[in-house]
Every structure is written in structure tokens, then in C-alpha cells.
Amino acid sequence: GKGEYDHYMAKEIDTQPTALSNTIEGRVEDGNVAFEDLPAGTFADVETVQFVACGTSYHAAMYGNQLLRSAGVRADVLRASEYDQTAGPVDENTLVVAVTQSGETADTLDAVRKATDRGARSLAVTNVVGSTAAREADDAIYIRAGPEVGVAATKTFSSQAVTLALLTQRIATDVPTATPVEDREAMLGSLADLPEHVETVLETTNAESLAREYFDSDSYFFIGNGLGHSVALEGALKFKEITYEHAEGFASGELKHGPLALVTPETPLFAVATGGDDEKTKTNAIEARTRGAPIVAVAPDDHPLADAADWQLSIPDTHPVWAGLLANVQLQLVSYHAAALLERPIDKPRNLAKSVTVE
Ligand code: M6R
């Protein structure tokens, strides 16, 4: 049950430190990534990776895709519902990675079936043991987030992104042509601190006051670049899903190619900075601020964006790969509190189902 919490979503946000500890448990040893049942060398024949997913899982897949590409492995991230039209050439050296919390999403299952019909090898990254995706794929990796009841995916996004980040390092170790990420050691080393950093965010967040100030705005925009882009898209999806307010996420640099026309003093803009290369996020946030939009920097304390903003949602200093996940927790909290103020049925938003089993 939801115990002391008003909603499952609140519980699921709050229990992310434990979920993440379970996700990570035993998977990083001596600077190497190990997955149960998938011995070293498992991915040695892989030439191309295609991530397929929908909704929140697609945003987690974007994370994996960027990390894999930066390790020099050919990778793509495809909307599962568009797989037919966008997949391109596939063969036995293609690994299709289905990212699906439930393991039952029809669009995702269909994409995997189409890929395997054409000879691809498949891997399910899922939360549900024994789900259709886990049973049908050649291999499965579990994200170990524990059951998620709220329709809005929260802890499972965090656990998916961590699992995929680890998977990319596993694949990059196996694939002979890959070029290991430069600061791989630092990245894997700081993962151990992630659960504690999430705890810090949960204990110190000012998301409720922020939600109180802005919950009756016209629209909400979310921007970020690099890994921050996936967090911006996820922040906007969560916000619209449970508040019923208009929210959109963009790659920071895209703001000036159209969306800027919508920016007014009534459209708060959340700028996600990870402490990596956030230059575009900063310049575009300042551009929006010039048009009167309130700017919320989701950023570490010493970040230049924090000074330029009206509000800050603070994230602990850590490796940029994990910083995006901390920013996402802040955005989950903003959505939750805004939806609570608007008295929405948070765990069961209208028209939506936890797993979408129709195409
Ligand atoms: O079970 P899946 O991960 O395959 O579900 C995919 C999407 O339907 C899901 O992430 C959806 O976008 C969430 N309700 C978003 O919070």
C-alpha cells in the first residue's frame, strides 16, 4: 500500500534511494560492469545498437544512446511506434534493446518482433520479471526498481537510466572498436553516491514552494542539452501527464527556432544543467528571460545558470551523467506538487493507463 503517503507517486519518488541501491547492487566491481547471466564478451559481435521505447522509457533510452555513442559504438534511439518507418538496415550484428518498465507495451513488443524477424538480436531492459518482453527477448536485464503503481513513471526512469548507463559501459568493453569513455572510472566511481545524493534532494528540495508560485501559469517549458535534453523532455512529459497543464520540452538550442514565440512572463522555463557542457542551456535560458519568462535553474549551486535564474532547484555536485538524474528528481517533485495544488487524480490521470497494450 501507499502507507503514510497521499499518493503512490509520492511514495515512489521518495523511495528512489532504495530503488537505485537495488539497481546498482553488485553490478560494478573493480571498475567493471557485471550483469547477471551476461558474461564478459556477450556483446563482442555487436556492430549497431538500436534502443526502442515509448514515453518515459524513450527518455531513458536517449540517455543510453548518447552514452553509447560517446563510447564510439554505433547506436540509435527509435520511437517504438515508428520502428517500421525509421529502423533502416538491421542484421545479426544489430542489438535491439527494448526499454520497457512493464515489459508489456504493445508498440515496443511489436518493434522487437519486427527487428528479430529481420535477424537482429534482442535484449529487454525491464522492471517486471517474467513480462512478455523479458520472455520474448534473447536476453533480459532487470532494473530492479520494485513495483510501480502510479501511472506516472518516476523511480523506474531513474533505475532505467542507471541500468542503461551501466549497459553502455558493458557493451563498450566488449565491442572491439569502441573507445572507452575518457572518465569512465570517475563516472562509475561516483555512481555509488547517487542514492545518497537523491536523498539530499528529497530532504532539501524547495519544489513545493516553487510549484505554489507558478502552478497557474499559461504553459511550462523545459530545456536542456546533451543528457539534459532527455531530462527536459521527461520533465515536460511528467508535468503534462499529471497536472493537465501544457508543458513542452526542447533541446536548448531549438528554443530560438520557433518555441521562443510562445515565451512570455506567464511561461516559466525550467533549464536543466548537469555541470557538463551547459553553454547552450545558459544562453537560451537568458534569451527566454529577456522575454520576461521566469527562469528556474535545475543546477548545482556553483553553476553560472543558477546566478542568471529567478529560482534554483539545487542538485548536489556529482558526475554530469548522474547529475541529470538528480535534476529529474527535482522535476518529478515540481510536477507532483503542482498536480496536488490543482487537485488532480495524481496516480490515475485521465485517459492514461499504466501499461499501454494497444498499438
Ligand atoms: O512500460 P513502458 O516503460 O513500456 O511504458 C512506456 C510508456 O507508456 C510510459 O513510460 C509512459 O510514458 C509513462 N506513463 C510516463 O510517465
mmCIF file of C-alpha atoms and ligand atoms in Angstrom:
data_model
loop_
_atom_site.group_PDB
_atom_site.id
_atom_site.type_symbol
_atom_site.label_atom_id
_atom_site.label_comp_id
_atom_site.label_asym_id
_atom_site.label_seq_id
_atom_site.Cartn_x
_atom_site.Cartn_y
_atom_site.Cartn_z
ATOM 1 C CA GLY A 1 0.000 0.000 0.000
ATOM 2 C CA LYS A 2 0.911 3.641 -0.042
ATOM 3 C CA GLY A 3 1.309 3.767 3.753
ATOM 4 C CA GLU A 4 1.837 7.259 5.119
ATOM 5 C CA TYR A 5 1.789 8.812 1.630
ATOM 6 C CA ASP A 6 -1.154 10.573 -0.043
ATOM 7 C CA HIS A 7 -0.266 9.040 -3.376
ATOM 8 C CA TYR A 8 1.747 6.169 -4.769
ATOM 9 C CA MET A 9 3.626 8.697 -6.866
ATOM 10 C CA ALA A 10 4.895 10.456 -3.723
ATOM 11 C CA LYS A 11 5.986 7.133 -2.277
ATOM 12 C CA GLU A 12 7.671 6.090 -5.493
ATOM 13 C CA ILE A 13 9.575 9.383 -5.736
ATOM 14 C CA ASP A 14 10.589 9.104 -2.121
ATOM 15 C CA THR A 15 11.834 5.530 -2.278
ATOM 16 C CA GLN A 16 14.217 6.169 -5.160
ATOM 17 C CA PRO A 17 17.345 5.937 -2.978
ATOM 18 C CA THR A 18 16.462 2.343 -2.105
ATOM 19 C CA ALA A 19 15.359 1.517 -5.643
ATOM 20 C CA LEU A 20 18.643 2.861 -7.001
ATOM 21 C CA SER A 21 20.710 0.951 -4.449
ATOM 22 C CA ASN A 22 18.979 -2.217 -5.625
ATOM 23 C CA THR A 23 19.575 -1.314 -9.262
ATOM 24 C CA ILE A 24 23.291 -0.798 -8.683
ATOM 25 C CA GLU A 25 23.878 -3.657 -6.226
ATOM 26 C CA GLY A 26 26.654 -5.979 -7.363
ATOM 27 C CA ARG A 27 26.820 -4.524 -10.850
ATOM 28 C CA VAL A 28 30.044 -2.528 -10.571
ATOM 29 C CA GLU A 29 33.074 -4.488 -9.423
ATOM 30 C CA ASP A 30 36.669 -3.276 -9.587
ATOM 31 C CA GLY A 31 35.713 -0.614 -12.099
ATOM 32 C CA ASN A 32 33.938 -3.127 -14.340
ATOM 33 C CA VAL A 33 30.263 -3.577 -15.046
ATOM 34 C CA ALA A 34 28.827 -7.037 -14.471
ATOM 35 C CA PHE A 35 25.308 -8.215 -15.298
ATOM 36 C CA GLU A 36 23.931 -11.481 -14.033
ATOM 37 C CA ASP A 37 23.779 -14.170 -16.767
ATOM 38 C CA LEU A 38 25.618 -11.949 -19.253
ATOM 39 C CA PRO A 39 29.295 -12.866 -19.040
ATOM 40 C CA ALA A 40 32.099 -10.642 -20.346
ATOM 41 C CA GLY A 41 32.268 -10.784 -24.121
ATOM 42 C CA THR A 42 28.492 -11.245 -24.512
ATOM 43 C CA PHE A 43 28.284 -8.217 -26.804
ATOM 44 C CA ALA A 44 31.533 -8.764 -28.730
ATOM 45 C CA ASP A 45 29.720 -9.239 -32.082
ATOM 46 C CA VAL A 46 27.547 -6.167 -31.773
ATOM 47 C CA GLU A 47 28.080 -3.579 -34.511
ATOM 48 C CA THR A 48 24.999 -1.410 -34.028
ATOM 49 C CA VAL A 49 22.617 -0.891 -31.153
ATOM 50 C CA GLN A 50 19.023 0.238 -31.604
ATOM 51 C CA PHE A 51 17.171 1.358 -28.498
ATOM 52 C CA VAL A 52 13.395 1.137 -28.875
ATOM 53 C CA ALA A 53 10.943 2.514 -26.323
ATOM 54 C CA CYS A 54 7.936 4.769 -25.689
ATOM 55 C CA GLY A 55 7.225 7.700 -23.383
ATOM 56 C CA THR A 56 9.376 7.911 -20.278
ATOM 57 C CA SER A 57 11.274 4.786 -21.276
ATOM 58 C CA TYR A 58 12.212 6.541 -24.522
ATOM 59 C CA HIS A 59 13.754 9.352 -22.494
ATOM 60 C CA ALA A 60 15.803 6.851 -20.502
ATOM 61 C CA ALA A 61 16.803 5.238 -23.802
ATOM 62 C CA MET A 62 18.034 8.637 -25.042
ATOM 63 C CA TYR A 63 20.382 8.606 -22.088
ATOM 64 C CA GLY A 64 21.757 5.207 -23.039
ATOM 65 C CA ASN A 65 22.037 6.158 -26.685
ATOM 66 C CA GLN A 66 24.097 9.262 -26.008
ATOM 67 C CA LEU A 67 26.432 7.423 -23.643
ATOM 68 C CA LEU A 68 26.941 4.562 -26.057
ATOM 69 C CA ARG A 69 27.698 6.924 -28.913
ATOM 70 C CA SER A 70 30.211 8.782 -26.823
ATOM 71 C CA ALA A 71 31.945 5.434 -26.277
ATOM 72 C CA GLY A 72 32.301 5.132 -30.051
ATOM 73 C CA VAL A 73 29.596 2.495 -30.593
ATOM 74 C CA ARG A 74 27.081 2.983 -33.401
ATOM 75 C CA ALA A 75 23.717 3.485 -31.763
ATOM 76 C CA ASP A 76 20.277 4.887 -32.438
ATOM 77 C CA VAL A 77 17.236 5.551 -30.334
ATOM 78 C CA LEU A 78 13.920 4.960 -32.061
ATOM 79 C CA ARG A 79 10.342 5.591 -31.063
ATOM 80 C CA ALA A 80 8.944 2.068 -30.891
ATOM 81 C CA SER A 81 5.716 3.159 -32.593
ATOM 82 C CA GLU A 82 7.744 4.433 -35.574
ATOM 83 C CA TYR A 83 10.069 1.439 -35.815
ATOM 84 C CA ASP A 84 8.767 0.211 -39.179
ATOM 85 C CA GLN A 85 9.404 3.511 -40.906
ATOM 86 C CA THR A 86 12.659 4.506 -39.224
ATOM 87 C CA ALA A 87 14.668 1.372 -38.396
ATOM 88 C CA GLY A 88 16.777 1.184 -41.554
ATOM 89 C CA PRO A 89 19.060 -1.798 -42.176
ATOM 90 C CA VAL A 90 19.161 -4.481 -39.462
ATOM 91 C CA ASP A 91 21.155 -7.710 -39.354
ATOM 92 C CA GLU A 92 22.504 -10.301 -36.911
ATOM 93 C CA ASN A 93 25.091 -7.810 -35.653
ATOM 94 C CA THR A 94 22.336 -5.419 -34.617
ATOM 95 C CA LEU A 95 21.354 -5.478 -30.962
ATOM 96 C CA VAL A 96 17.835 -4.190 -30.359
ATOM 97 C CA VAL A 97 17.432 -3.015 -26.777
ATOM 98 C CA ALA A 98 13.795 -2.760 -25.716
ATOM 99 C CA VAL A 99 13.480 -0.364 -22.806
ATOM 100 C CA THR A 100 10.131 -1.003 -21.151
ATOM 101 C CA GLN A 101 9.193 -0.770 -17.496
ATOM 102 C CA SER A 102 6.167 -3.035 -17.769
ATOM 103 C CA GLY A 103 7.545 -5.275 -20.486
ATOM 104 C CA GLU A 104 4.022 -5.239 -21.963
ATOM 105 C CA THR A 105 3.889 -2.112 -24.136
ATOM 106 C CA ALA A 106 2.431 -3.202 -27.487
ATOM 107 C CA ASP A 107 4.405 -0.722 -29.607
ATOM 108 C CA THR A 108 7.678 -1.812 -28.038
ATOM 109 C CA LEU A 109 6.944 -5.535 -28.299
ATOM 110 C CA ASP A 110 5.965 -5.052 -31.930
ATOM 111 C CA ALA A 111 9.212 -3.216 -32.729
ATOM 112 C CA VAL A 112 11.281 -6.003 -31.167
ATOM 113 C CA ARG A 113 9.373 -8.656 -33.097
ATOM 114 C CA LYS A 114 9.967 -6.798 -36.365
ATOM 115 C CA ALA A 115 13.666 -6.438 -35.593
ATOM 116 C CA THR A 116 14.145 -10.079 -34.643
ATOM 117 C CA ASP A 117 12.234 -11.204 -37.751
ATOM 118 C CA ARG A 118 14.924 -9.408 -39.718
ATOM 119 C CA GLY A 119 17.665 -11.228 -37.845
ATOM 120 C CA ALA A 120 18.527 -8.810 -35.028
ATOM 121 C CA ARG A 121 19.451 -9.974 -31.579
ATOM 122 C CA SER A 122 17.291 -8.623 -28.750
ATOM 123 C CA LEU A 123 17.712 -7.559 -25.165
ATOM 124 C CA ALA A 124 14.915 -6.428 -22.846
ATOM 125 C CA VAL A 125 15.655 -3.873 -20.136
ATOM 126 C CA THR A 126 12.602 -4.114 -17.926
ATOM 127 C CA ASN A 127 11.285 -3.917 -14.388
ATOM 128 C CA VAL A 128 8.899 -6.829 -14.495
ATOM 129 C CA VAL A 129 10.293 -10.325 -14.126
ATOM 130 C CA GLY A 130 8.547 -12.737 -16.468
ATOM 131 C CA SER A 131 6.992 -9.950 -18.557
ATOM 132 C CA THR A 132 6.371 -10.547 -22.259
ATOM 133 C CA ALA A 133 9.439 -8.502 -23.257
ATOM 134 C CA ALA A 134 11.636 -10.470 -20.849
ATOM 135 C CA ARG A 135 10.302 -13.780 -22.151
ATOM 136 C CA GLU A 136 10.461 -12.962 -25.840
ATOM 137 C CA ALA A 137 13.866 -11.264 -25.984
ATOM 138 C CA ASP A 138 17.087 -13.260 -26.317
ATOM 139 C CA ASP A 139 18.290 -11.773 -23.024
ATOM 140 C CA ALA A 140 16.872 -9.637 -20.246
ATOM 141 C CA ILE A 141 18.300 -7.214 -17.717
ATOM 142 C CA TYR A 142 16.134 -6.182 -14.788
ATOM 143 C CA ILE A 143 16.194 -2.634 -13.494
ATOM 144 C CA ARG A 144 15.143 -3.842 -10.002
ATOM 145 C CA ALA A 145 13.182 -0.684 -9.090
ATOM 146 C CA GLY A 146 10.402 -2.632 -7.338
ATOM 147 C CA PRO A 147 6.710 -2.429 -8.311
ATOM 148 C CA GLU A 148 5.490 0.950 -9.594
ATOM 149 C CA VAL A 149 1.774 1.663 -9.147
ATOM 150 C CA GLY A 150 1.405 5.329 -10.145
ATOM 151 C CA VAL A 151 0.705 5.750 -13.845
ATOM 152 C CA ALA A 152 3.484 8.344 -13.956
ATOM 153 C CA ALA A 153 6.840 6.593 -14.217
ATOM 154 C CA THR A 154 9.226 8.009 -11.617
ATOM 155 C CA LYS A 155 11.574 5.624 -9.846
ATOM 156 C CA THR A 156 11.630 3.380 -12.889
ATOM 157 C CA PHE A 157 13.044 6.205 -15.048
ATOM 158 C CA SER A 158 15.917 6.653 -12.586
ATOM 159 C CA SER A 159 16.597 2.926 -12.420
ATOM 160 C CA GLN A 160 16.325 2.552 -16.202
ATOM 161 C CA ALA A 161 18.786 5.365 -16.859
ATOM 162 C CA VAL A 162 21.309 3.899 -14.400
ATOM 163 C CA THR A 163 20.906 0.388 -15.824
ATOM 164 C CA LEU A 164 21.349 1.711 -19.359
ATOM 165 C CA ALA A 165 24.390 3.756 -18.380
ATOM 166 C CA LEU A 166 25.927 0.576 -16.957
ATOM 167 C CA LEU A 167 24.882 -1.428 -20.003
ATOM 168 C CA THR A 168 26.605 1.046 -22.306
ATOM 169 C CA GLN A 169 29.860 0.542 -20.399
ATOM 170 C CA ARG A 170 29.422 -3.239 -20.591
ATOM 171 C CA ILE A 171 28.819 -3.058 -24.352
ATOM 172 C CA ALA A 172 31.732 -0.672 -24.871
ATOM 173 C CA THR A 173 34.042 -3.057 -23.031
ATOM 174 C CA ASP A 174 33.001 -5.959 -25.250
ATOM 175 C CA VAL A 175 32.928 -4.242 -28.641
ATOM 176 C CA PRO A 176 36.488 -4.245 -30.018
ATOM 177 C CA THR A 177 36.145 -0.960 -31.945
ATOM 178 C CA ALA A 178 34.699 1.020 -29.026
ATOM 179 C CA THR A 179 36.689 3.775 -27.397
ATOM 180 C CA PRO A 180 36.070 3.708 -23.653
ATOM 181 C CA VAL A 181 34.668 6.952 -22.261
ATOM 182 C CA GLU A 182 37.556 9.075 -21.042
ATOM 183 C CA ASP A 183 36.430 9.473 -17.441
ATOM 184 C CA ARG A 184 34.730 6.108 -17.139
ATOM 185 C CA GLU A 185 36.416 5.415 -13.825
ATOM 186 C CA ALA A 186 35.205 8.671 -12.280
ATOM 187 C CA MET A 187 31.730 8.068 -13.670
ATOM 188 C CA LEU A 188 31.443 4.537 -12.289
ATOM 189 C CA GLY A 189 33.097 5.582 -9.038
ATOM 190 C CA SER A 190 30.574 8.348 -8.333
ATOM 191 C CA LEU A 191 27.599 6.093 -9.037
ATOM 192 C CA ALA A 192 27.895 4.709 -5.517
ATOM 193 C CA ASP A 193 26.970 8.189 -4.184
ATOM 194 C CA LEU A 194 23.826 8.525 -6.291
ATOM 195 C CA PRO A 195 21.317 7.088 -3.768
ATOM 196 C CA GLU A 196 22.651 9.435 -1.090
ATOM 197 C CA HIS A 197 22.536 12.413 -3.445
ATOM 198 C CA VAL A 198 18.909 11.640 -4.279
ATOM 199 C CA GLU A 199 18.229 11.542 -0.545
ATOM 200 C CA THR A 200 19.775 15.012 -0.228
ATOM 201 C CA VAL A 201 17.496 16.326 -2.992
ATOM 202 C CA LEU A 202 14.433 14.808 -1.296
ATOM 203 C CA GLU A 203 15.361 16.318 2.064
ATOM 204 C CA THR A 204 16.288 19.810 0.882
ATOM 205 C CA THR A 205 14.012 20.452 -2.099
ATOM 206 C CA ASN A 206 12.097 23.706 -2.464
ATOM 207 C CA ALA A 207 9.922 22.216 -5.230
ATOM 208 C CA GLU A 208 6.692 22.720 -3.282
ATOM 209 C CA SER A 209 7.213 26.487 -2.815
ATOM 210 C CA LEU A 210 8.130 26.773 -6.454
ATOM 211 C CA ALA A 211 5.006 24.866 -7.526
ATOM 212 C CA ARG A 212 2.919 27.141 -5.309
ATOM 213 C CA GLU A 213 4.314 30.229 -7.022
ATOM 214 C CA TYR A 214 3.782 29.056 -10.599
ATOM 215 C CA PHE A 215 1.023 26.416 -10.707
ATOM 216 C CA ASP A 216 -1.444 28.692 -12.502
ATOM 217 C CA SER A 217 0.837 29.752 -15.360
ATOM 218 C CA ASP A 218 -0.118 29.519 -19.073
ATOM 219 C CA SER A 219 2.477 26.957 -20.165
ATOM 220 C CA TYR A 220 5.653 25.366 -18.868
ATOM 221 C CA PHE A 221 8.830 24.900 -20.874
ATOM 222 C CA PHE A 222 11.773 22.646 -20.135
ATOM 223 C CA ILE A 223 15.148 22.885 -21.850
ATOM 224 C CA GLY A 224 18.457 21.066 -21.605
ATOM 225 C CA ASN A 225 21.274 19.996 -23.875
ATOM 226 C CA GLY A 226 23.090 16.676 -24.145
ATOM 227 C CA LEU A 227 21.859 14.369 -21.390
ATOM 228 C CA GLY A 228 19.937 17.364 -20.066
ATOM 229 C CA HIS A 229 17.789 17.219 -23.211
ATOM 230 C CA SER A 230 16.326 13.852 -22.217
ATOM 231 C CA VAL A 231 15.675 15.201 -18.717
ATOM 232 C CA ALA A 232 13.908 18.249 -20.186
ATOM 233 C CA LEU A 233 11.645 16.011 -22.294
ATOM 234 C CA GLU A 234 10.937 13.802 -19.304
ATOM 235 C CA GLY A 235 10.227 16.821 -17.074
ATOM 236 C CA ALA A 236 7.662 18.104 -19.560
ATOM 237 C CA LEU A 237 6.018 14.707 -20.075
ATOM 238 C CA LYS A 238 5.616 14.197 -16.326
ATOM 239 C CA PHE A 239 4.254 17.714 -15.887
ATOM 240 C CA LYS A 240 1.586 17.467 -18.599
ATOM 241 C CA GLU A 241 0.649 13.912 -17.661
ATOM 242 C CA ILE A 242 -0.334 14.642 -14.087
ATOM 243 C CA THR A 243 -1.151 18.390 -13.988
ATOM 244 C CA TYR A 244 -3.088 18.533 -17.323
ATOM 245 C CA GLU A 245 -1.265 21.802 -17.987
ATOM 246 C CA HIS A 246 0.524 22.479 -21.236
ATOM 247 C CA ALA A 247 4.204 21.624 -20.948
ATOM 248 C CA GLU A 248 6.873 21.097 -23.593
ATOM 249 C CA GLY A 249 10.494 20.083 -23.549
ATOM 250 C CA PHE A 250 13.120 21.128 -26.085
ATOM 251 C CA ALA A 251 16.797 20.775 -26.805
ATOM 252 C CA SER A 252 18.109 24.096 -25.503
ATOM 253 C CA GLY A 253 19.387 25.244 -28.886
ATOM 254 C CA GLU A 254 15.979 24.655 -30.506
ATOM 255 C CA LEU A 255 14.203 27.222 -28.376
ATOM 256 C CA LYS A 256 15.022 30.057 -30.765
ATOM 257 C CA HIS A 257 13.876 28.058 -33.812
ATOM 258 C CA GLY A 258 10.183 28.500 -33.051
ATOM 259 C CA PRO A 259 9.144 27.850 -29.452
ATOM 260 C CA LEU A 260 10.511 31.231 -28.337
ATOM 261 C CA ALA A 261 7.411 32.774 -29.930
ATOM 262 C CA LEU A 262 5.393 31.265 -27.061
ATOM 263 C CA VAL A 263 7.606 32.583 -24.282
ATOM 264 C CA THR A 264 6.003 35.267 -22.080
ATOM 265 C CA PRO A 265 6.096 36.290 -18.386
ATOM 266 C CA GLU A 266 3.380 33.626 -17.901
ATOM 267 C CA THR A 267 5.518 30.717 -19.118
ATOM 268 C CA PRO A 268 8.073 29.536 -16.548
ATOM 269 C CA LEU A 269 11.102 27.918 -18.134
ATOM 270 C CA PHE A 270 12.990 25.118 -16.403
ATOM 271 C CA ALA A 271 16.613 24.972 -17.523
ATOM 272 C CA VAL A 272 18.355 21.684 -16.749
ATOM 273 C CA ALA A 273 22.105 21.991 -16.235
ATOM 274 C CA THR A 274 24.210 18.960 -15.414
ATOM 275 C CA GLY A 275 27.578 20.609 -14.875
ATOM 276 C CA GLY A 276 28.765 19.207 -18.203
ATOM 277 C CA ASP A 277 28.612 21.336 -21.334
ATOM 278 C CA ASP A 278 25.609 23.521 -20.477
ATOM 279 C CA GLU A 279 26.529 26.572 -22.511
ATOM 280 C CA LYS A 280 23.540 26.361 -24.874
ATOM 281 C CA THR A 281 21.182 25.907 -21.974
ATOM 282 C CA LYS A 282 22.538 29.003 -20.309
ATOM 283 C CA THR A 283 22.414 31.270 -23.351
ATOM 284 C CA ASN A 284 18.924 30.144 -24.335
ATOM 285 C CA ALA A 285 17.597 30.466 -20.792
ATOM 286 C CA ILE A 286 18.900 34.024 -20.719
ATOM 287 C CA GLU A 287 17.192 34.655 -24.069
ATOM 288 C CA ALA A 288 13.869 33.490 -22.587
ATOM 289 C CA ARG A 289 14.452 35.608 -19.523
ATOM 290 C CA THR A 290 14.851 38.674 -21.733
ATOM 291 C CA ARG A 291 11.274 37.946 -22.973
ATOM 292 C CA GLY A 292 10.105 38.004 -19.367
ATOM 293 C CA ALA A 293 9.854 34.271 -18.622
ATOM 294 C CA PRO A 294 10.636 33.264 -15.036
ATOM 295 C CA ILE A 295 13.706 31.019 -15.169
ATOM 296 C CA VAL A 296 14.161 28.028 -12.899
ATOM 297 C CA ALA A 297 17.708 26.673 -12.932
ATOM 298 C CA VAL A 298 17.855 22.997 -12.091
ATOM 299 C CA ALA A 299 21.555 23.027 -11.414
ATOM 300 C CA PRO A 300 24.398 22.584 -8.949
ATOM 301 C CA ASP A 301 24.917 25.511 -6.535
ATOM 302 C CA ASP A 302 28.021 26.994 -8.092
ATOM 303 C CA HIS A 303 26.646 26.797 -11.640
ATOM 304 C CA PRO A 304 26.601 30.049 -13.687
ATOM 305 C CA LEU A 305 22.997 29.320 -14.644
ATOM 306 C CA ALA A 306 21.926 29.495 -11.007
ATOM 307 C CA ASP A 307 23.012 33.163 -10.840
ATOM 308 C CA ALA A 308 21.124 34.051 -14.001
ATOM 309 C CA ALA A 309 17.874 32.452 -12.804
ATOM 310 C CA ASP A 310 14.881 33.570 -10.731
ATOM 311 C CA TRP A 311 14.691 30.254 -8.895
ATOM 312 C CA GLN A 312 17.035 27.376 -8.359
ATOM 313 C CA LEU A 313 16.280 23.733 -7.749
ATOM 314 C CA SER A 314 19.602 22.659 -6.352
ATOM 315 C CA ILE A 315 21.350 19.403 -7.179
ATOM 316 C CA PRO A 316 24.399 18.006 -5.404
ATOM 317 C CA ASP A 317 27.741 18.176 -7.192
ATOM 318 C CA THR A 318 28.460 14.929 -8.977
ATOM 319 C CA HIS A 319 29.485 13.484 -12.316
ATOM 320 C CA PRO A 320 27.394 15.087 -15.125
ATOM 321 C CA VAL A 321 25.999 11.676 -16.109
ATOM 322 C CA TRP A 322 24.294 11.288 -12.729
ATOM 323 C CA ALA A 323 23.511 14.992 -12.289
ATOM 324 C CA GLY A 324 20.752 14.724 -14.895
ATOM 325 C CA LEU A 325 19.009 12.112 -12.772
ATOM 326 C CA LEU A 326 19.144 14.377 -9.725
ATOM 327 C CA ALA A 327 17.677 17.198 -11.812
ATOM 328 C CA ASN A 328 14.938 14.815 -12.878
ATOM 329 C CA VAL A 329 14.037 14.059 -9.257
ATOM 330 C CA GLN A 330 13.603 17.807 -8.652
ATOM 331 C CA LEU A 331 11.308 17.994 -11.696
ATOM 332 C CA GLN A 332 9.290 14.972 -10.526
ATOM 333 C CA LEU A 333 8.697 16.838 -7.276
ATOM 334 C CA VAL A 334 7.616 20.031 -9.060
ATOM 335 C CA SER A 335 5.090 18.072 -11.148
ATOM 336 C CA TYR A 336 3.804 16.227 -8.121
ATOM 337 C CA HIS A 337 3.275 19.366 -6.036
ATOM 338 C CA ALA A 338 1.722 21.319 -8.915
ATOM 339 C CA ALA A 339 -0.706 18.447 -9.571
ATOM 340 C CA ALA A 340 -1.544 18.250 -5.866
ATOM 341 C CA LEU A 341 -2.286 22.008 -5.757
ATOM 342 C CA LEU A 342 -4.510 21.598 -8.819
ATOM 343 C CA GLU A 343 -6.224 18.653 -7.113
ATOM 344 C CA ARG A 344 -5.602 16.232 -9.941
ATOM 345 C CA PRO A 345 -6.047 12.472 -9.508
ATOM 346 C CA ILE A 346 -2.283 12.037 -9.433
ATOM 347 C CA ASP A 347 -1.957 8.271 -9.507
ATOM 348 C CA LYS A 348 -4.546 7.773 -12.243
ATOM 349 C CA PRO A 349 -4.509 10.641 -14.728
ATOM 350 C CA ARG A 350 -7.485 10.751 -17.080
ATOM 351 C CA ASN A 351 -7.245 8.791 -20.342
ATOM 352 C CA LEU A 352 -3.996 7.054 -19.387
ATOM 353 C CA ALA A 353 -3.120 3.500 -18.389
ATOM 354 C CA LYS A 354 -0.051 2.167 -16.625
ATOM 355 C CA SER A 355 0.781 -0.121 -19.475
ATOM 356 C CA VAL A 356 -0.405 0.556 -22.988
ATOM 357 C CA THR A 357 -1.198 -2.792 -24.558
ATOM 358 C CA VAL A 358 -2.743 -1.470 -27.772
ATOM 359 C CA GLU A 359 -0.836 -0.061 -30.750
HETATM 360 O O1 M6R B 1 6.015 0.101 -19.564
HETATM 361 P P1 M6R B 1 6.750 1.006 -20.530
HETATM 362 O O2 M6R B 1 8.015 1.523 -19.963
HETATM 363 O O3 M6R B 1 6.992 0.340 -21.855
HETATM 364 O O4 M6R B 1 5.784 2.224 -20.764
HETATM 365 C C1 M6R B 1 6.089 3.209 -21.719
HETATM 366 C C2 M6R B 1 5.210 4.432 -21.561
HETATM 367 O O5 M6R B 1 3.869 4.118 -21.780
HETATM 368 C C3 M6R B 1 5.349 5.063 -20.160
HETATM 369 O O6 M6R B 1 6.684 5.356 -19.865
HETATM 370 C C4 M6R B 1 4.530 6.349 -20.057
HETATM 371 O O7 M6R B 1 5.060 7.325 -20.905
HETATM 372 C C5 M6R B 1 4.502 6.815 -18.598
HETATM 373 N N1 M6R B 1 3.144 6.814 -18.092
HETATM 374 C C6 M6R B 1 5.061 8.191 -18.392
HETATM 375 O O8 M6R B 1 5.032 8.571 -17.049
#
